[in-house]
Coordinates of C-alpha atoms in Angstrom, one line a residue:
M1 CA 7.0 7.5 -22.5
F2 CA 8.2 6.8 -26.1
E3 CA 8.2 3.2 -27.3
I4 CA 11.6 1.6 -27.9
H5 CA 12.6 -0.7 -30.7
P6 CA 13.9 -4.4 -29.6
I7 CA 17.2 -3.4 -31.6
Q8 CA 17.4 -0.1 -29.7
A9 CA 16.7 -2.0 -26.4
D10 CA 19.7 -4.4 -27.2
I11 CA 21.9 -1.3 -27.8
L12 CA 21.1 0.0 -24.4
R13 CA 21.6 -3.2 -22.7
V14 CA 25.1 -3.5 -23.9
L15 CA 25.7 0.1 -22.7
L16 CA 24.3 -0.8 -19.3
F17 CA 27.2 -3.1 -18.7
T18 CA 29.9 -1.4 -21.0
P19 CA 30.5 2.3 -20.4
K20 CA 31.8 2.9 -24.1
A21 CA 31.3 0.7 -27.0
R22 CA 32.1 0.9 -30.7
F23 CA 29.4 0.8 -33.5
S24 CA 30.2 -2.8 -34.4
E25 CA 30.1 -3.9 -30.6
L26 CA 26.6 -2.5 -30.1
N27 CA 25.4 -4.5 -33.2
T28 CA 24.7 -7.7 -31.3
T29 CA 22.3 -8.7 -33.8
K30 CA 24.6 -8.3 -36.7
I31 CA 21.9 -6.6 -38.9
G32 CA 22.9 -4.4 -42.1
S33 CA 24.8 -1.3 -41.2
D34 CA 22.4 1.1 -42.8
H35 CA 19.3 -0.6 -40.8
F36 CA 21.5 -0.7 -37.5
N37 CA 22.7 3.1 -38.1
F38 CA 19.0 4.1 -38.3
H39 CA 18.6 2.9 -34.5
I40 CA 21.9 4.5 -33.5
K41 CA 20.7 7.7 -34.9
R42 CA 17.2 7.5 -33.3
L43 CA 18.6 6.8 -29.8
T44 CA 20.9 9.9 -30.5
E45 CA 18.1 12.1 -31.4
L46 CA 16.2 11.2 -28.3
D47 CA 19.3 12.2 -26.1
I48 CA 19.5 8.7 -24.9
I49 CA 23.2 7.7 -26.3
E50 CA 26.0 10.2 -27.5
K51 CA 29.1 9.6 -29.6
V52 CA 32.3 10.4 -27.9
E53 CA 35.3 10.1 -30.2
D54 CA 34.8 6.7 -31.8
K55 CA 32.7 5.2 -29.2
Y56 CA 28.9 5.4 -28.0
T57 CA 27.8 6.0 -24.3
L58 CA 24.7 6.5 -22.6
T59 CA 23.8 10.2 -21.9
T60 CA 22.6 11.2 -18.2
K61 CA 19.0 10.8 -19.5
G62 CA 19.9 7.4 -21.0
K63 CA 21.5 6.1 -17.9
E64 CA 18.2 6.7 -15.8
F65 CA 16.0 5.3 -18.8
A66 CA 18.2 2.2 -19.3
N67 CA 18.6 1.7 -15.5
R68 CA 14.6 0.7 -15.6
F69 CA 15.2 -2.1 -17.8
D70 CA 14.6 -5.7 -17.0
T71 CA 17.9 -6.9 -18.2
N72 CA 16.9 -10.5 -19.1
S73 CA 13.7 -9.7 -21.1
V74 CA 15.0 -6.2 -22.5
V75 CA 11.7 -4.3 -21.6
I76 CA 11.1 -1.3 -19.4
E77 CA 10.0 -2.7 -16.0
R78 CA 6.5 -1.6 -14.8
Q79 CA 6.8 -0.1 -11.5
A80 CA 4.4 0.9 -8.8
K81 CA 3.1 4.6 -8.7
I82 CA 4.0 7.0 -5.8
S83 CA 1.4 9.2 -4.6
V84 CA 0.2 11.3 -1.7
R85 CA -3.1 10.5 0.0
I86 CA -4.3 13.7 1.7
V87 CA -6.4 13.6 4.6
P88 CA -7.9 17.0 5.7
I89 CA -9.3 17.0 9.0
R90 CA -11.3 19.6 11.3
K91 CA -13.2 19.8 14.3
I92 CA -17.0 21.4 14.1
N93 CA -18.9 21.9 17.4
G94 CA -17.0 18.7 18.8
Q95 CA -17.3 16.5 16.0
T96 CA -14.4 15.4 13.8
E97 CA -14.9 15.8 9.9
V98 CA -12.8 14.6 7.0
L99 CA -12.9 16.3 3.6
M100 CA -14.0 13.6 1.3
Q101 CA -13.8 13.6 -2.5
Q102 CA -15.9 12.1 -4.9
R103 CA -13.9 10.9 -8.0
L104 CA -15.8 12.1 -11.4
K105 CA -13.4 10.4 -13.7
Q106 CA -12.2 7.1 -14.9
P107 CA -11.3 4.6 -13.3
Y108 CA -13.4 4.4 -10.3
F109 CA -15.8 7.0 -11.6
G110 CA -18.3 7.8 -8.5
Y111 CA -16.0 6.4 -5.9
W112 CA -15.5 8.5 -2.5
G113 CA -11.8 8.9 -1.0
T114 CA -9.8 11.8 0.2
P115 CA -7.8 14.3 -2.2
G116 CA -4.5 13.3 -3.6
G117 CA -2.4 12.4 -6.6
K118 CA 0.9 11.7 -7.8
I119 CA 4.3 13.0 -6.5
S120 CA 6.0 15.0 -9.4
W121 CA 9.6 14.3 -10.3
G122 CA 11.9 16.2 -7.4
E123 CA 8.9 17.1 -5.3
T124 CA 9.1 16.2 -1.4
V125 CA 5.8 14.4 0.0
V126 CA 5.0 17.8 1.6
E127 CA 5.4 19.8 -1.4
A128 CA 3.3 17.3 -3.5
S129 CA 0.7 17.5 -0.6
R130 CA 0.4 21.2 -0.7
R131 CA 0.0 21.4 -4.6
E132 CA -2.5 18.7 -4.8
L133 CA -4.6 20.2 -1.9
L134 CA -4.7 23.4 -3.5
E135 CA -5.4 22.2 -7.1
E136 CA -8.1 20.0 -5.9
T137 CA -9.6 22.0 -3.0
N138 CA -8.5 25.7 -3.2
L139 CA -7.3 25.1 0.6
T140 CA -4.0 25.4 2.3
A141 CA -3.0 23.5 5.4
D142 CA -0.4 22.2 7.9
F143 CA 0.7 18.8 6.8
T144 CA 2.2 15.7 8.8
V145 CA 3.5 12.6 7.1
M146 CA 1.6 9.8 9.1
G147 CA 2.5 6.8 7.3
V148 CA 2.6 4.7 3.9
H149 CA 0.1 2.3 2.4
H150 CA 1.0 0.1 -0.2
K151 CA -2.3 -0.9 -2.1
M152 CA -2.6 -3.1 -4.7
D153 CA -6.0 -3.4 -6.8
C154 CA -6.7 -6.5 -8.5
D155 CA -9.8 -7.8 -10.7
T156 CA -12.1 -10.7 -9.6
Q157 CA -9.6 -13.2 -11.3
G158 CA -6.7 -11.8 -9.2
K159 CA -4.8 -10.0 -11.9
L160 CA -3.2 -6.9 -10.7
L161 CA -4.8 -3.6 -12.2
E162 CA -3.0 -1.1 -10.1
D163 CA -0.1 -1.0 -7.8
K164 CA 0.3 2.2 -5.8
F165 CA 2.3 3.5 -2.6
F166 CA 0.4 6.1 -1.0
Y167 CA 2.0 8.4 1.5
V168 CA -0.7 9.2 3.9
V169 CA -0.4 12.7 5.0
K170 CA -2.7 14.7 7.7
A171 CA -3.7 18.0 6.8
E172 CA -4.7 20.3 9.8
N173 CA -5.8 23.9 10.2
C174 CA -7.2 24.2 6.8
R175 CA -7.6 27.6 5.4
G176 CA -9.2 29.2 2.3
D177 CA -12.6 28.9 0.6
L178 CA -13.3 25.4 -0.4
A179 CA -13.8 24.7 -4.0
V180 CA -16.9 22.1 -3.9
D181 CA -17.0 21.2 -7.8
V182 CA -13.6 20.7 -9.5
E183 CA -12.5 19.1 -12.5
G184 CA -12.8 15.2 -12.1
G185 CA -14.2 15.5 -8.5
R186 CA -16.7 16.9 -5.9
N187 CA -15.4 17.8 -2.3
Q188 CA -17.6 17.8 1.0
W189 CA -16.8 17.8 4.5
T190 CA -18.2 14.6 6.0
K191 CA -18.4 13.5 9.8
I192 CA -15.8 10.7 10.3
S193 CA -18.8 8.5 11.7
E194 CA -20.8 8.9 8.7
I195 CA -18.0 8.1 6.0
R196 CA -19.3 4.5 5.7
N197 CA -22.8 6.0 4.7
L198 CA -21.2 7.2 1.4
E199 CA -22.4 5.1 -1.5
Q200 CA -19.1 4.0 -2.9
I201 CA -16.0 4.2 -0.9
F202 CA -12.4 3.4 -2.1
D203 CA -11.1 0.2 -0.6
G204 CA -8.5 1.1 1.9
I205 CA -10.2 4.2 3.5
D206 CA -10.1 2.4 6.9
V207 CA -6.6 1.9 6.5
T208 CA -5.9 5.6 5.6
M209 CA -8.0 6.5 8.7
S210 CA -6.4 4.1 11.0
I211 CA -2.9 5.6 9.8
V212 CA -4.1 9.3 10.4
S213 CA -5.4 8.5 13.8
G214 CA -2.1 7.1 15.1
T215 CA 0.8 8.8 16.7
D216 CA 3.7 6.5 15.4
F217 CA 4.6 6.4 11.7
K218 CA 3.0 3.2 10.1
F219 CA 3.3 1.1 7.2
E220 CA 0.5 -1.0 5.9
E221 CA 0.3 -3.3 2.9
N222 CA -2.9 -4.8 1.3
R223 CA -4.2 -6.3 -1.8
Y224 CA -7.8 -5.8 -2.8
S225 CA -10.4 -7.3 -5.2
T226 CA -12.0 -4.6 -7.1
P227 CA -15.0 -5.6 -9.2
N228 CA -15.9 -2.0 -10.4
Y229 CA -12.6 -0.8 -11.7

């Protein structure tokens, strides 16, 4: 995401509420024409605005970009991330095992959880799960979306560090040769009864397992204090 100058933000704010506007109507700060034209040109180069006859309007890209403004402070609103949390499950000799992944990159270096990642633009939840599982483990599976966990991580003073919505997805009938060591992580099958024996576990693993173990779609929302971000 590119940074935007306050004057450019003012231009976009005008065009949020006015479909088309002249050069003079956009210059709400009344700065010099040459200076203001620089910002108009910059937004045009970024394909955020375009000139139609004698007026300016938002492009399709510009509408999506400007729609994320807080119109009072004229800044881009910070929004929660949307990700998948995949829980690969198998049974071996009557014992249920979960594929756990140790995170070997910052933040949360060394913590154990289950595979997952961000949902890309235009992806469905299952498509994202299929891609992430293959990338992170070299496995394919059958996927079932079991619920959503809204997880907010805060520091010890209560300041919000991360805000994420996880689609919790059960992965069954896993197929392929497991990649144990991958970039940024290490995978291992772990008996469900032994997950708590792992050295460092992500907050919320109990919620994840509860969602996966249920039969109905479930929504959970939790705030955690995280001293080791």
